[in-house]
GROMACS .gro file of C-alpha atoms in nm:
model
  233
    1UNK     CA    1  -3.149   2.756   2.139
    2UNK     CA    2  -2.806   2.867   2.203
    3UNK     CA    3  -2.756   3.245   2.222
    4UNK     CA    4  -2.459   3.244   1.989
    5UNK     CA    5  -2.653   3.071   1.694
    6UNK     CA    6  -2.975   2.978   1.535
    7UNK     CA    7  -3.086   2.595   1.558
    8UNK     CA    8  -3.371   2.495   1.355
    9UNK     CA    9  -3.649   2.326   1.573
   10UNK     CA   10  -3.670   1.957   1.595
   11UNK     CA   11  -3.987   1.757   1.499
   12UNK     CA   12  -4.081   1.731   1.868
   13UNK     CA   13  -4.029   2.120   1.907
   14UNK     CA   14  -4.242   2.186   1.604
   15UNK     CA   15  -4.524   1.964   1.748
   16UNK     CA   16  -4.500   2.122   2.086
   17UNK     CA   17  -4.529   2.468   1.941
   18UNK     CA   18  -4.816   2.367   1.706
   19UNK     CA   19  -5.010   2.217   2.024
   20UNK     CA   20  -4.929   2.541   2.245
   21UNK     CA   21  -5.030   2.775   1.970
   22UNK     CA   22  -5.364   2.587   1.928
   23UNK     CA   23  -5.430   2.620   2.303
   24UNK     CA   24  -5.333   2.990   2.319
   25UNK     CA   25  -5.546   3.074   2.020
   26UNK     CA   26  -5.847   2.914   2.219
   27UNK     CA   27  -5.774   3.100   2.529
   28UNK     CA   28  -5.755   3.436   2.347
   29UNK     CA   29  -6.065   3.372   2.167
   30UNK     CA   30  -6.292   3.256   2.442
   31UNK     CA   31  -6.136   3.408   2.747
   32UNK     CA   32  -6.004   3.737   2.617
   33UNK     CA   33  -6.275   3.756   2.341
   34UNK     CA   34  -5.997   3.831   2.079
   35UNK     CA   35  -6.088   3.944   1.718
   36UNK     CA   36  -5.833   3.985   1.441
   37UNK     CA   37  -5.885   4.183   1.120
   38UNK     CA   38  -5.659   4.160   0.838
   39UNK     CA   39  -5.598   4.435   0.598
   40UNK     CA   40  -5.466   4.203   0.336
   41UNK     CA   41  -5.334   3.825   0.335
   42UNK     CA   42  -5.013   3.770   0.539
   43UNK     CA   43  -4.697   3.741   0.333
   44UNK     CA   44  -4.528   3.400   0.329
   45UNK     CA   45  -4.251   3.327   0.560
   46UNK     CA   46  -4.003   3.454   0.645
   47UNK     CA   47  -4.145   3.800   0.781
   48UNK     CA   48  -4.102   4.015   1.081
   49UNK     CA   49  -4.394   4.053   1.273
   50UNK     CA   50  -4.404   4.390   1.472
   51UNK     CA   51  -4.680   4.452   1.734
   52UNK     CA   52  -4.763   4.716   1.971
   53UNK     CA   53  -4.680   4.647   2.325
   54UNK     CA   54  -4.881   4.749   2.625
   55UNK     CA   55  -4.911   4.426   2.813
   56UNK     CA   56  -4.722   4.094   2.890
   57UNK     CA   57  -4.999   3.909   2.719
   58UNK     CA   58  -4.924   4.066   2.388
   59UNK     CA   59  -4.695   3.777   2.306
   60UNK     CA   60  -4.977   3.519   2.383
   61UNK     CA   61  -5.197   3.742   2.161
   62UNK     CA   62  -4.945   3.684   1.862
   63UNK     CA   63  -5.080   3.317   1.862
   64UNK     CA   64  -5.406   3.457   1.733
   65UNK     CA   65  -5.238   3.651   1.449
   66UNK     CA   66  -5.072   3.354   1.261
   67UNK     CA   67  -5.018   2.986   1.284
   68UNK     CA   68  -4.686   3.004   1.106
   69UNK     CA   69  -4.416   2.895   1.348
   70UNK     CA   70  -4.259   3.201   1.515
   71UNK     CA   71  -3.929   3.272   1.679
   72UNK     CA   72  -3.914   3.532   1.969
   73UNK     CA   73  -3.675   3.782   2.130
   74UNK     CA   74  -3.729   3.756   2.504
   75UNK     CA   75  -3.571   3.943   2.771
   76UNK     CA   76  -3.285   3.762   2.924
   77UNK     CA   77  -3.410   3.778   3.269
   78UNK     CA   78  -3.664   3.515   3.195
   79UNK     CA   79  -3.401   3.269   3.130
   80UNK     CA   80  -3.266   3.261   3.471
   81UNK     CA   81  -3.510   2.987   3.579
   82UNK     CA   82  -3.401   2.669   3.387
   83UNK     CA   83  -3.759   2.529   3.363
   84UNK     CA   84  -3.897   2.855   3.211
   85UNK     CA   85  -3.598   2.887   2.999
   86UNK     CA   86  -3.652   2.536   2.843
   87UNK     CA   87  -4.042   2.617   2.791
   88UNK     CA   88  -3.930   2.949   2.612
   89UNK     CA   89  -3.686   2.764   2.389
   90UNK     CA   90  -3.947   2.510   2.310
   91UNK     CA   91  -4.187   2.796   2.211
   92UNK     CA   92  -3.901   2.959   1.980
   93UNK     CA   93  -3.775   3.208   2.225
   94UNK     CA   94  -3.427   3.313   2.268
   95UNK     CA   95  -3.270   3.580   2.526
   96UNK     CA   96  -3.192   3.934   2.442
   97UNK     CA   97  -3.011   4.163   2.687
   98UNK     CA   98  -3.223   4.493   2.680
   99UNK     CA   99  -2.926   4.677   2.864
  100UNK     CA  100  -2.771   4.763   2.515
  101UNK     CA  101  -2.706   4.632   2.180
  102UNK     CA  102  -2.706   4.259   2.223
  103UNK     CA  103  -2.514   4.160   1.896
  104UNK     CA  104  -2.540   3.776   1.981
  105UNK     CA  105  -2.913   3.815   1.985
  106UNK     CA  106  -2.901   4.014   1.659
  107UNK     CA  107  -2.700   3.738   1.498
  108UNK     CA  108  -2.944   3.484   1.612
  109UNK     CA  109  -3.245   3.677   1.488
  110UNK     CA  110  -3.076   3.736   1.147
  111UNK     CA  111  -3.001   3.362   1.113
  112UNK     CA  112  -3.349   3.261   1.202
  113UNK     CA  113  -3.504   3.483   0.920
  114UNK     CA  114  -3.231   3.380   0.667
  115UNK     CA  115  -3.329   3.002   0.765
  116UNK     CA  116  -3.689   3.103   0.675
  117UNK     CA  117  -3.833   3.141   1.030
  118UNK     CA  118  -4.046   3.433   1.096
  119UNK     CA  119  -3.943   3.669   1.403
  120UNK     CA  120  -4.159   3.861   1.652
  121UNK     CA  121  -4.001   4.175   1.755
  122UNK     CA  122  -4.188   4.452   1.960
  123UNK     CA  123  -4.052   4.757   1.812
  124UNK     CA  124  -4.128   4.962   2.107
  125UNK     CA  125  -3.852   4.777   2.281
  126UNK     CA  126  -4.074   4.730   2.610
  127UNK     CA  127  -4.417   4.781   2.726
  128UNK     CA  128  -4.538   5.147   2.690
  129UNK     CA  129  -4.822   5.329   2.852
  130UNK     CA  130  -5.058   5.542   2.635
  131UNK     CA  131  -5.217   5.535   2.292
  132UNK     CA  132  -4.912   5.700   2.097
  133UNK     CA  133  -4.671   5.476   1.925
  134UNK     CA  134  -4.337   5.675   1.916
  135UNK     CA  135  -3.960   5.650   1.954
  136UNK     CA  136  -3.931   5.289   1.803
  137UNK     CA  137  -3.626   5.101   1.814
  138UNK     CA  138  -3.453   5.068   1.462
  139UNK     CA  139  -3.369   4.701   1.517
  140UNK     CA  140  -3.697   4.585   1.325
  141UNK     CA  141  -3.588   4.803   1.014
  142UNK     CA  142  -3.232   4.698   1.040
  143UNK     CA  143  -3.327   4.311   1.039
  144UNK     CA  144  -3.575   4.357   0.767
  145UNK     CA  145  -3.312   4.517   0.546
  146UNK     CA  146  -3.042   4.295   0.656
  147UNK     CA  147  -3.254   3.983   0.590
  148UNK     CA  148  -3.434   4.124   0.293
  149UNK     CA  149  -3.780   4.037   0.455
  150UNK     CA  150  -4.100   4.233   0.484
  151UNK     CA  151  -4.238   4.397   0.810
  152UNK     CA  152  -4.596   4.309   0.917
  153UNK     CA  153  -4.711   4.573   1.160
  154UNK     CA  154  -4.980   4.485   1.402
  155UNK     CA  155  -5.185   4.713   1.629
  156UNK     CA  156  -5.339   4.571   1.968
  157UNK     CA  157  -5.610   4.737   2.170
  158UNK     CA  158  -5.736   4.627   2.501
  159UNK     CA  159  -5.446   4.404   2.632
  160UNK     CA  160  -5.339   4.670   2.871
  161UNK     CA  161  -5.698   4.626   3.039
  162UNK     CA  162  -5.668   4.262   3.032
  163UNK     CA  163  -5.336   4.256   3.219
  164UNK     CA  164  -5.211   4.596   3.299
  165UNK     CA  165  -4.833   4.673   3.375
  166UNK     CA  166  -4.761   4.555   3.730
  167UNK     CA  167  -5.070   4.305   3.727
  168UNK     CA  168  -5.033   3.951   3.841
  169UNK     CA  169  -5.346   3.820   3.671
  170UNK     CA  170  -5.535   3.816   3.350
  171UNK     CA  171  -5.863   3.976   3.359
  172UNK     CA  172  -6.129   3.857   3.081
  173UNK     CA  173  -6.197   4.139   2.844
  174UNK     CA  174  -6.232   4.239   2.474
  175UNK     CA  175  -5.938   4.253   2.262
  176UNK     CA  176  -5.905   4.373   1.898
  177UNK     CA  177  -5.616   4.312   1.685
  178UNK     CA  178  -5.533   4.492   1.342
  179UNK     CA  179  -5.305   4.324   1.108
  180UNK     CA  180  -5.163   4.586   0.860
  181UNK     CA  181  -5.024   4.550   0.515
  182UNK     CA  182  -4.675   4.423   0.485
  183UNK     CA  183  -4.389   4.683   0.467
  184UNK     CA  184  -4.117   4.604   0.219
  185UNK     CA  185  -3.760   4.743   0.195
  186UNK     CA  186  -3.695   4.917  -0.104
  187UNK     CA  187  -3.434   4.678  -0.204
  188UNK     CA  188  -3.673   4.381  -0.175
  189UNK     CA  189  -3.905   4.556  -0.408
  190UNK     CA  190  -3.660   4.647  -0.657
  191UNK     CA  191  -3.469   4.325  -0.649
  192UNK     CA  192  -3.155   4.504  -0.573
  193UNK     CA  193  -2.926   4.460  -0.258
  194UNK     CA  194  -2.908   4.781  -0.054
  195UNK     CA  195  -2.573   4.956  -0.055
  196UNK     CA  196  -2.394   5.073   0.244
  197UNK     CA  197  -2.449   5.441   0.174
  198UNK     CA  198  -2.827   5.394   0.144
  199UNK     CA  199  -2.877   5.160   0.443
  200UNK     CA  200  -2.918   5.420   0.720
  201UNK     CA  201  -3.146   5.639   0.527
  202UNK     CA  202  -3.339   5.297   0.449
  203UNK     CA  203  -3.342   5.197   0.816
  204UNK     CA  204  -3.488   5.562   0.903
  205UNK     CA  205  -3.728   5.527   0.633
  206UNK     CA  206  -3.871   5.207   0.736
  207UNK     CA  207  -3.888   5.294   1.097
  208UNK     CA  208  -4.082   5.622   1.019
  209UNK     CA  209  -4.333   5.418   0.815
  210UNK     CA  210  -4.357   5.158   1.069
  211UNK     CA  211  -4.428   5.427   1.343
  212UNK     CA  212  -4.710   5.576   1.129
  213UNK     CA  213  -4.854   5.246   1.049
  214UNK     CA  214  -4.867   5.119   1.415
  215UNK     CA  215  -5.039   5.448   1.537
  216UNK     CA  216  -5.290   5.412   1.260
  217UNK     CA  217  -5.344   5.016   1.325
  218UNK     CA  218  -5.359   5.074   1.696
  219UNK     CA  219  -5.625   5.359   1.661
  220UNK     CA  220  -5.852   5.131   1.411
  221UNK     CA  221  -5.794   4.837   1.666
  222UNK     CA  222  -5.933   5.075   1.935
  223UNK     CA  223  -6.228   5.151   1.696
  224UNK     CA  224  -6.305   4.772   1.655
  225UNK     CA  225  -6.271   4.721   2.008
  226UNK     CA  226  -6.535   4.973   2.101
  227UNK     CA  227  -6.771   4.825   1.838
  228UNK     CA  228  -6.699   4.475   1.985
  229UNK     CA  229  -6.794   4.605   2.333
  230UNK     CA  230  -7.112   4.764   2.223
  231UNK     CA  231  -7.225   4.421   2.051
  232UNK     CA  232  -7.164   4.262   2.409
  233UNK     CA  233  -7.343   4.508   2.598
   0.00000   0.00000   0.00000
């Protein structure tokens, strides 16, 4: 996938993604003992999937949330190796420069959503430590408003124990995922196109709602994880 534009996946890429997703889903279920709870049915594509981020395996865990084909933002450093870059592209990934506002990556993301492909974006921007979700990047809200699509918040608990920051290996464990209700931009709910004067306030509103929801969902996921550990004891 070229950095400057979005290209719809070929039939081979669709089948490759589907096979990889099933393998990842099985790994999550049987090795990481992953459980997923949905507060309501997922919206139809396209949508923005916005998970909390405490571990490198959070990207793999998305494979247990939905079987819808997803497009991913991945840090540009991962695309240095040609073989890894090709694999990431087959899985729907495209590079983003975290050093500043990468307008090219934003344009690819927006084009993917407009074309009907759902997008995974970690709203914390990078892996964080601790239980509190705060200081979210506004990119998720901006893309939701720009492409007129809902945000699906996802709380993950336990991934930081299965693969802590700095770890090279994945350790078997218990992971709980809580998938929240979709968050819609006001303009989607009312059927109107957001005007320029309200766009900034709507971005801030969506970001605040997403922050609160991710904190709530991560706490609920942690509660579910404790219950899971008790059943395994």
